[in-house]
Amino acid sequence: MKRIVVATHNNHKVKEISAILNIPGWELVPLSDHISNTIIDLPPENATTFTGNARIKARFAYDLTGCATLADDSGLVVDALDGAPGVYSARYAGEGATARQCNEKLLEALDGVKRNKRTARFVCSLIFIDEDGTEYAVEGTCEGHISTTPRGKNGFGYDPLFVPNDAQGNPGKRTLAQFSAAEKNAISHRAVALAALRKLAFQIQPDERIRIVAFDFDGTLIDAASPVRLVNRLVLHDHVMSFWVGVKIAFWGMRYKMGSELDQSLPRRYIFGSFTDFPSTYANSIMVSLYHEKLRYYFRPEALRRIEEHKQAGELIILVSASFDPILKEVTREIGADGYIATQMEINNKGYYTGRTIGFPPEGEQKLVQLTAYADMRFGKGNWVITWAYGDHFSDAPLLAAAEHAVAVDPCRRLNSIAKERGWEIMPLGVQRVKSQARRSLYQAD
Ligand code: ITT
């Protein structure tokens, strides 16, 4: 993934920008994280325009890092105050003032001003500097008015006082702090500016829906079942699980692969049952090393090839797997996927796994339910579509059915017949299997 360094110290901005921008193949990294967790002072913002200030921040970060850089300068422009606080929005009530103090000062300044004279707009100027130094400047606004009392707890800065107009341009009712994050990200000045940037610098049209490719992990992206491999390791290597429990789960794994209707919580219960005696950090390190020492050698080359093709076509890769969070996090990082959904296990306040899951694990119909919730939150309702879905087991069928193109990868017998019936693509049984020696050679370059 290529990096866009975001030149800001405002974490709210980073959150909003990350939720909106989503450029396939690029990741956003705050400047302080890029420079190994050091807080770097940004230069003084002494320009008189939003664009001028955004350019000061962007140039500074670009000169410092040599990476593609994005800077946002934004603020509130109130008509009755001749455009104040404007470029001084962050320090309207003095250097280092809190958002609450700025809001109080604004209410005082507008004391006695009638509702129809309280019109205002948020402005966001963005400067994006590409890796080769090319600069792109865009701006977005959000029209509304200033309410007479602060309302709502979401967002930041002047959100509790700013009431955006409704879709018809009439005065709205709720303040931005009463909007959910997704609602704000659909209409804000930052969203408008970022949509313009997506078009200008990345040629992505504003009305184009985000195209998601959903990939199951076990049996689909890899030619193995990670819970079964984990059990293997816990029995033979870490000696924290008894041999007979191991045999029981191996047998379960064989029947699962053949497509039997089975209780999917069984391996999870045994695995996390054996983790309850030591801290979750240790359990996580076992899962991470299992990935690096074993699982990554079982990637199906054809699946990796498909992923690269989807990335080239500008689609986002989201892994959806009932396997465990620490494993999926590693996979996502290594293959440069754009996100993942995995089983989250509960950790108690002493830092030990309790053996219970947080919410439902993403298996069966839950895969589609959770992917929908994730995408609605990240991209906004109606802004995305599942173009392709890949799975190997009949329990993946609801997810596959929701995609424009479904692919049954080396499928169990039941998924094989569902796929034939519905005309889904079938990646043939066994064809993608590579001897483990050959698999290793795939990674010799690492
Ligand atoms: P950086 O300079 O580090 O990016 P900052 O918060 O100082 O962070 P600005 O100089 O751009 O950023 O000041 C923007 C101020 O305008 C910000 O502190 C808020 O008070 C206000 N503001 C900007 N966008 C806003 C939004 O979406 N909602 C509420 N207030 C906003």
XYZ file of C-alpha atoms and ligand atoms in Angstrom:
477
model
C 0.000 0.000 0.000
C 1.218 3.509 -0.773
C 1.078 6.086 1.991
C -0.652 9.419 2.237
C 0.729 11.280 5.231
C -1.978 13.464 6.789
C -0.473 16.701 8.104
C -2.691 17.433 11.082
C -2.693 17.080 14.846
C -6.472 16.987 14.933
C -7.480 13.333 15.409
C -11.120 14.090 14.600
C -10.041 15.225 11.156
C -7.964 12.070 10.632
C -10.953 9.913 11.582
C -13.309 11.725 9.229
C -10.825 11.801 6.349
C -10.080 8.059 6.734
C -13.786 7.229 6.795
C -14.444 9.205 3.606
C -11.403 9.076 1.331
C -10.868 5.328 0.724
C -8.575 5.269 -2.287
C -7.828 1.650 -3.242
C -4.140 0.863 -2.764
C -3.465 3.879 -0.545
C -3.413 4.067 3.242
C -3.697 7.212 5.338
C -1.157 7.682 8.097
C -1.092 10.642 10.495
C 2.220 12.537 10.377
C 3.055 11.691 13.996
C 2.643 7.938 13.287
C 4.700 8.149 10.105
C 7.600 9.793 11.962
C 7.683 6.875 14.440
C 5.221 8.226 16.977
C 6.972 11.551 17.449
C 4.872 14.670 17.779
C 6.154 17.130 15.204
C 5.105 20.755 15.527
C 3.437 22.009 12.373
C 4.609 25.445 11.211
C 2.535 28.530 12.152
C -0.576 28.924 10.001
C -0.033 32.565 9.132
C -1.730 32.735 5.716
C -4.977 34.673 5.328
C -6.866 31.990 3.409
C -7.801 28.383 4.186
C -5.958 27.237 1.065
C -2.839 29.165 2.055
C -2.793 27.526 5.486
C -3.459 24.062 4.087
C -0.524 24.573 1.706
C 1.810 25.532 4.593
C 0.976 22.263 6.407
C 1.100 20.074 3.282
C 4.428 21.472 2.018
C 5.986 21.101 5.446
C 4.999 17.420 5.708
C 5.971 16.690 2.099
C 9.435 18.243 2.548
C 9.867 16.290 5.766
C 8.729 12.869 4.537
C 8.905 12.817 0.739
C 5.597 10.925 0.802
C 2.303 11.931 -0.754
C 0.769 14.362 1.725
C -2.684 15.679 2.542
C -3.465 18.737 4.669
C -6.844 20.143 5.684
C -7.417 23.700 6.780
C -10.969 24.329 7.771
C -13.183 26.610 9.785
C -16.488 28.306 10.293
C -17.512 31.417 8.361
C -20.385 33.384 9.940
C -22.051 36.028 7.736
C -23.184 38.281 10.595
C -19.569 38.431 11.837
C -18.071 39.376 8.457
C -16.676 35.886 7.991
C -15.243 35.390 11.501
C -13.966 33.168 13.023
C -12.777 31.975 9.550
C -9.124 31.016 9.421
C -8.912 31.746 13.153
C -11.576 29.131 14.038
C -9.215 26.938 16.064
C -7.977 29.875 18.145
C -11.094 32.095 18.134
C -11.134 32.295 21.948
C -7.341 32.591 22.157
C -4.342 30.322 21.569
C -4.944 26.912 23.174
C -8.637 27.628 23.859
C -10.989 24.639 24.081
C -13.846 24.013 21.638
C -16.292 24.860 24.416
C -14.651 28.287 24.973
C -14.766 28.984 21.215
C -18.446 28.015 21.116
C -19.217 30.286 24.091
C -17.425 33.185 22.420
C -19.378 32.607 19.215
C -22.710 32.606 21.058
C -21.755 35.864 22.787
C -20.763 37.455 19.479
C -24.142 36.487 17.997
C -26.154 37.508 21.044
C -29.370 39.194 19.871
C -28.819 38.285 16.189
C -32.094 36.941 14.701
C -32.354 33.391 13.372
C -32.498 34.402 9.678
C -29.298 36.458 10.094
C -27.325 33.628 11.696
C -26.372 32.004 8.392
C -22.934 30.394 8.258
C -20.907 27.764 6.457
C -18.132 25.354 7.237
C -15.283 25.547 4.728
C -12.638 22.896 4.144
C -9.597 23.482 1.938
C -7.461 20.509 1.079
C -4.017 20.448 -0.431
C -2.852 17.078 -1.688
C 0.750 16.713 -2.841
C 1.423 13.625 -4.903
C 4.621 11.577 -4.461
C 6.191 13.422 -7.395
C 5.408 16.827 -5.858
C 2.351 17.653 -7.996
C -0.086 19.754 -5.993
C -3.908 19.491 -6.075
C -6.108 22.083 -4.320
C -9.827 21.572 -3.646
C -12.420 23.163 -1.410
C -15.776 22.101 0.043
C -18.465 23.955 1.961
C -21.463 23.018 4.071
C -24.191 25.687 4.430
C -26.292 26.177 7.548
C -26.894 28.456 10.515
C -25.718 28.901 14.093
C -28.158 27.722 16.729
C -28.731 29.653 19.956
C -27.805 26.740 22.238
C -25.271 23.931 21.852
C -26.839 20.508 21.234
C -25.429 16.999 20.669
C -22.317 15.076 21.645
C -20.845 13.845 18.345
C -18.219 15.423 16.099
C -15.919 18.170 17.356
C -15.224 21.934 17.315
C -18.292 23.996 16.384
C -20.485 20.974 15.571
C -22.790 21.492 18.625
C -23.742 24.965 17.310
C -23.846 24.396 13.560
C -27.171 23.369 12.013
C -26.687 22.268 8.372
C -29.397 23.015 5.827
C -31.525 20.075 4.694
C -31.183 18.487 1.245
C -33.531 21.116 -0.282
C -31.405 23.970 1.094
C -33.922 24.926 3.823
C -32.781 25.498 7.427
C -32.259 22.139 9.141
C -33.276 21.106 12.645
C -30.393 19.137 14.152
C -26.880 20.383 14.904
C -23.981 18.491 13.326
C -23.169 17.115 16.782
C -26.592 15.384 16.633
C -25.670 13.702 13.338
C -24.094 10.241 13.416
C -20.538 10.046 12.035
C -21.850 8.474 8.802
C -24.502 11.188 8.384
C -21.940 13.941 8.905
C -19.526 12.273 6.502
C -22.190 12.240 3.803
C -22.737 16.030 3.776
C -19.856 17.806 5.509
C -17.531 20.406 3.981
C -14.757 17.812 4.393
C -16.783 15.190 2.487
C -17.436 17.635 -0.365
C -13.751 18.578 -0.576
C -12.634 14.930 -0.413
C -15.085 13.945 -3.174
C -13.554 16.680 -5.330
C -10.074 15.390 -4.495
C -11.014 11.792 -5.342
C -12.109 13.037 -8.751
C -9.252 15.445 -9.425
C -6.263 13.454 -8.181
C -7.533 9.860 -8.435
C -10.133 10.058 -11.261
C -12.860 8.524 -9.089
C -16.297 9.905 -9.967
C -18.379 11.199 -7.038
C -21.466 9.149 -7.885
C -19.447 5.985 -8.353
C -20.199 3.411 -5.686
C -17.317 1.836 -3.776
C -16.785 -1.643 -5.171
C -16.104 -4.252 -2.528
C -14.613 -7.694 -3.071
C -15.400 -9.994 -0.115
C -12.974 -12.831 0.491
C -13.438 -15.672 2.930
C -10.116 -16.759 4.465
C -10.066 -20.418 5.573
C -10.336 -22.773 2.626
C -10.716 -19.866 0.189
C -7.759 -17.530 0.385
C -5.688 -20.264 1.975
C -5.845 -23.972 1.309
C -6.117 -24.769 5.017
C -8.344 -24.170 8.050
C -6.696 -21.819 10.533
C -8.584 -23.062 13.649
C -7.482 -26.634 12.869
C -3.867 -25.500 12.308
C -4.040 -23.561 15.561
C -5.198 -26.657 17.434
C -2.357 -28.625 15.881
C 0.081 -26.109 17.183
C -1.473 -25.917 20.653
C -1.232 -29.705 20.986
C 2.151 -30.385 19.420
C 4.153 -27.219 19.922
C 2.839 -25.193 22.855
C 1.424 -28.214 24.750
C -1.536 -26.289 26.089
C -4.201 -28.617 24.660
C -4.617 -32.339 25.190
C -3.986 -34.758 22.359
C -7.553 -36.151 22.488
C -9.153 -32.726 22.227
C -6.862 -32.170 19.243
C -8.080 -35.374 17.592
C -11.714 -34.417 18.225
C -11.235 -31.053 16.515
C -9.263 -32.536 13.600
C -12.201 -34.898 13.020
C -14.591 -31.938 13.226
C -12.430 -30.113 10.635
C -12.627 -33.027 8.184
C -16.408 -33.217 8.414
C -16.698 -29.430 8.107
C -14.638 -29.430 4.919
C -16.886 -32.138 3.511
C -19.850 -29.793 4.045
C -21.612 -31.312 7.071
C -23.956 -29.143 9.106
C -21.869 -28.643 12.271
C -21.742 -26.479 15.372
C -19.116 -23.941 14.328
C -18.472 -22.831 17.894
C -16.822 -26.130 18.887
C -13.189 -25.426 17.889
C -13.519 -21.880 19.195
C -14.656 -23.113 22.611
C -11.777 -25.578 22.924
C -9.131 -23.176 21.639
C -10.072 -20.248 23.832
C -10.743 -22.622 26.723
C -7.052 -23.547 26.546
C -6.076 -19.852 26.440
C -7.675 -18.916 29.750
C -4.546 -19.686 31.822
C -2.258 -17.084 30.290
C -2.556 -13.448 29.203
C -4.251 -12.648 25.910
C -1.032 -11.022 24.665
C 0.658 -14.436 24.839
C -2.283 -16.130 23.118
C -2.180 -13.447 20.424
C 1.535 -14.000 19.888
C 0.838 -17.701 19.285
C -1.771 -16.824 16.651
C 0.504 -14.262 14.977
C 3.436 -16.686 14.799
C 1.125 -19.441 13.519
C 0.290 -17.109 10.673
C 3.907 -16.268 9.876
C 5.310 -19.769 10.304
C 2.493 -21.789 8.721
C -0.645 -20.208 7.321
C 1.003 -17.791 4.924
C 2.495 -20.734 3.024
C -1.001 -21.966 2.217
C -2.197 -18.988 0.182
C -3.803 -20.150 -3.035
C -1.738 -18.507 -5.798
C -4.857 -18.100 -7.931
C -6.646 -16.300 -5.091
C -3.708 -13.921 -4.644
C -3.680 -13.305 -8.372
C -7.394 -12.474 -8.318
C -6.842 -10.076 -5.412
C -4.164 -8.205 -7.375
C -6.494 -7.997 -10.379
C -9.307 -6.606 -8.226
C -6.966 -4.022 -6.720
C -5.830 -2.968 -10.186
C -9.482 -2.544 -11.145
C -9.918 -0.130 -8.200
C -11.955 -2.489 -6.018
C -11.532 -2.695 -2.234
C -10.620 -6.058 -0.725
C -12.410 -6.885 2.538
C -11.671 -10.208 4.234
C -14.672 -11.736 5.987
C -13.764 -14.683 8.177
C -14.874 -16.512 11.308
C -11.188 -16.997 12.132
C -9.688 -14.895 14.899
C -8.884 -11.214 14.901
C -5.083 -11.416 15.517
C -4.701 -13.768 12.535
C -6.858 -11.726 10.162
C -5.059 -8.543 11.148
C -1.768 -10.067 9.957
C -3.280 -11.371 6.718
C -4.817 -7.981 5.970
C -1.528 -6.221 6.514
C 0.495 -8.669 4.461
C -1.704 -8.866 1.395
C -2.582 -5.167 1.561
C -6.333 -5.745 1.936
C -8.469 -2.723 2.725
C -10.174 -4.145 5.800
C -11.339 -7.272 7.575
C -14.122 -8.686 9.680
C -13.191 -11.525 12.054
C -14.309 -13.180 15.273
C -13.653 -10.941 18.256
C -13.082 -12.795 21.517
C -13.797 -11.139 24.849
C -10.868 -10.189 27.112
C -11.512 -9.594 30.820
C -10.127 -6.656 32.794
C -7.116 -8.738 33.849
C -6.157 -9.165 30.186
C -7.218 -12.844 29.817
C -9.521 -14.330 27.201
C -12.828 -15.371 28.754
C -13.726 -17.859 25.988
C -16.815 -15.807 25.003
C -17.192 -13.949 21.719
C -18.028 -10.255 21.431
C -21.252 -10.197 19.432
C -21.866 -12.902 16.854
C -18.903 -14.465 15.035
C -18.975 -13.696 11.297
C -20.086 -17.128 10.069
C -22.985 -18.165 7.832
C -25.512 -15.371 7.323
C -23.618 -13.200 9.794
C -20.893 -12.715 7.180
C -23.260 -10.693 5.029
C -24.935 -8.980 8.005
C -21.596 -7.835 9.405
C -20.116 -6.826 6.061
C -23.238 -4.707 5.429
C -22.965 -2.992 8.833
C -19.227 -2.426 8.316
C -19.625 -0.965 4.828
C -22.610 1.221 5.806
C -20.560 2.665 8.631
C -17.386 3.120 6.613
C -18.799 4.254 3.263
C -22.388 5.295 4.044
C -25.616 3.490 3.123
C -26.125 3.145 -0.625
C -22.523 4.174 -1.418
C -21.126 0.683 -1.941
C -21.751 -2.576 -3.715
C -20.284 -6.083 -3.393
C -18.977 -6.780 -6.873
C -17.347 -10.130 -6.150
C -17.469 -12.635 -3.278
C -15.299 -15.711 -2.829
C -16.067 -18.616 -0.493
C -15.486 -22.357 -0.170
C -18.222 -23.585 2.178
C -22.005 -23.766 1.802
C -22.341 -21.509 4.844
C -20.749 -18.750 2.678
C -23.690 -18.967 0.237
C -25.664 -15.930 1.605
C -22.561 -13.735 1.181
C -21.895 -15.094 -2.297
C -25.531 -14.583 -3.287
C -25.290 -10.869 -2.382
C -22.414 -10.247 -4.820
C -22.681 -9.351 -8.494
C -20.267 -12.210 -9.212
C -19.885 -15.201 -6.911
C -16.953 -17.589 -6.948
C -17.009 -20.970 -5.206
C -13.355 -21.772 -4.508
C -12.508 -25.457 -4.257
C -16.026 -25.791 -2.804
C -17.478 -28.378 -0.443
C -19.946 -30.700 -2.157
C -22.981 -28.719 -1.037
C -21.618 -25.357 -2.197
C -20.564 -27.020 -5.431
C -24.155 -27.963 -6.209
C -25.532 -24.556 -5.089
C -22.961 -22.904 -7.378
C -23.935 -25.112 -10.342
C -27.616 -24.427 -9.773
C -27.113 -20.657 -9.664
C -24.492 -20.441 -12.374
C -21.717 -19.204 -10.098
C -18.099 -19.543 -11.149
C -16.386 -22.583 -9.670
C -12.630 -22.599 -9.161
C -12.012 -26.284 -9.716
C -11.367 -28.698 -6.903
C -7.733 -29.245 -6.098
C -6.382 -27.445 -9.137
C -4.961 -24.618 -7.101
C -3.168 -26.820 -4.629
C 0.574 -26.454 -4.676
C 2.973 -28.748 -2.849
C 4.179 -27.130 0.328
C 7.755 -26.892 -0.995
C 6.541 -24.961 -4.013
C 4.447 -22.740 -1.763
C 7.499 -21.854 0.233
C 9.388 -20.942 -2.887
C 6.632 -18.434 -3.652
C 7.844 -16.482 -0.649
C 11.569 -16.920 -1.088
C 11.871 -13.278 -1.958
C 10.772 -12.245 1.568
P -4.502 21.034 12.349
O -4.075 22.467 12.051
O -3.470 20.263 13.106
O -4.980 20.323 11.112
P -6.703 22.278 13.757
O -7.865 21.766 14.573
O -5.857 23.368 14.369
O -5.783 21.043 13.331
P -7.492 24.080 11.636
O -6.348 25.005 11.832
O -7.885 23.701 10.255
O -7.258 22.689 12.362
O -8.742 24.654 12.429
C -9.976 24.157 12.174
C -10.933 24.529 13.287
O -12.201 24.778 12.681
C -11.115 23.366 14.219
O -10.281 23.421 15.329
C -12.599 23.490 14.581
O -12.742 24.413 15.632
C -13.206 24.094 13.330
N -13.691 23.005 12.441
C -13.157 22.570 11.267
N -13.863 21.541 10.772
C -14.849 21.319 11.650
C -15.886 20.372 11.719
O -16.037 19.440 10.804
N -16.720 20.424 12.746
C -16.568 21.354 13.692
N -15.615 22.271 13.739
C -14.741 22.261 12.709
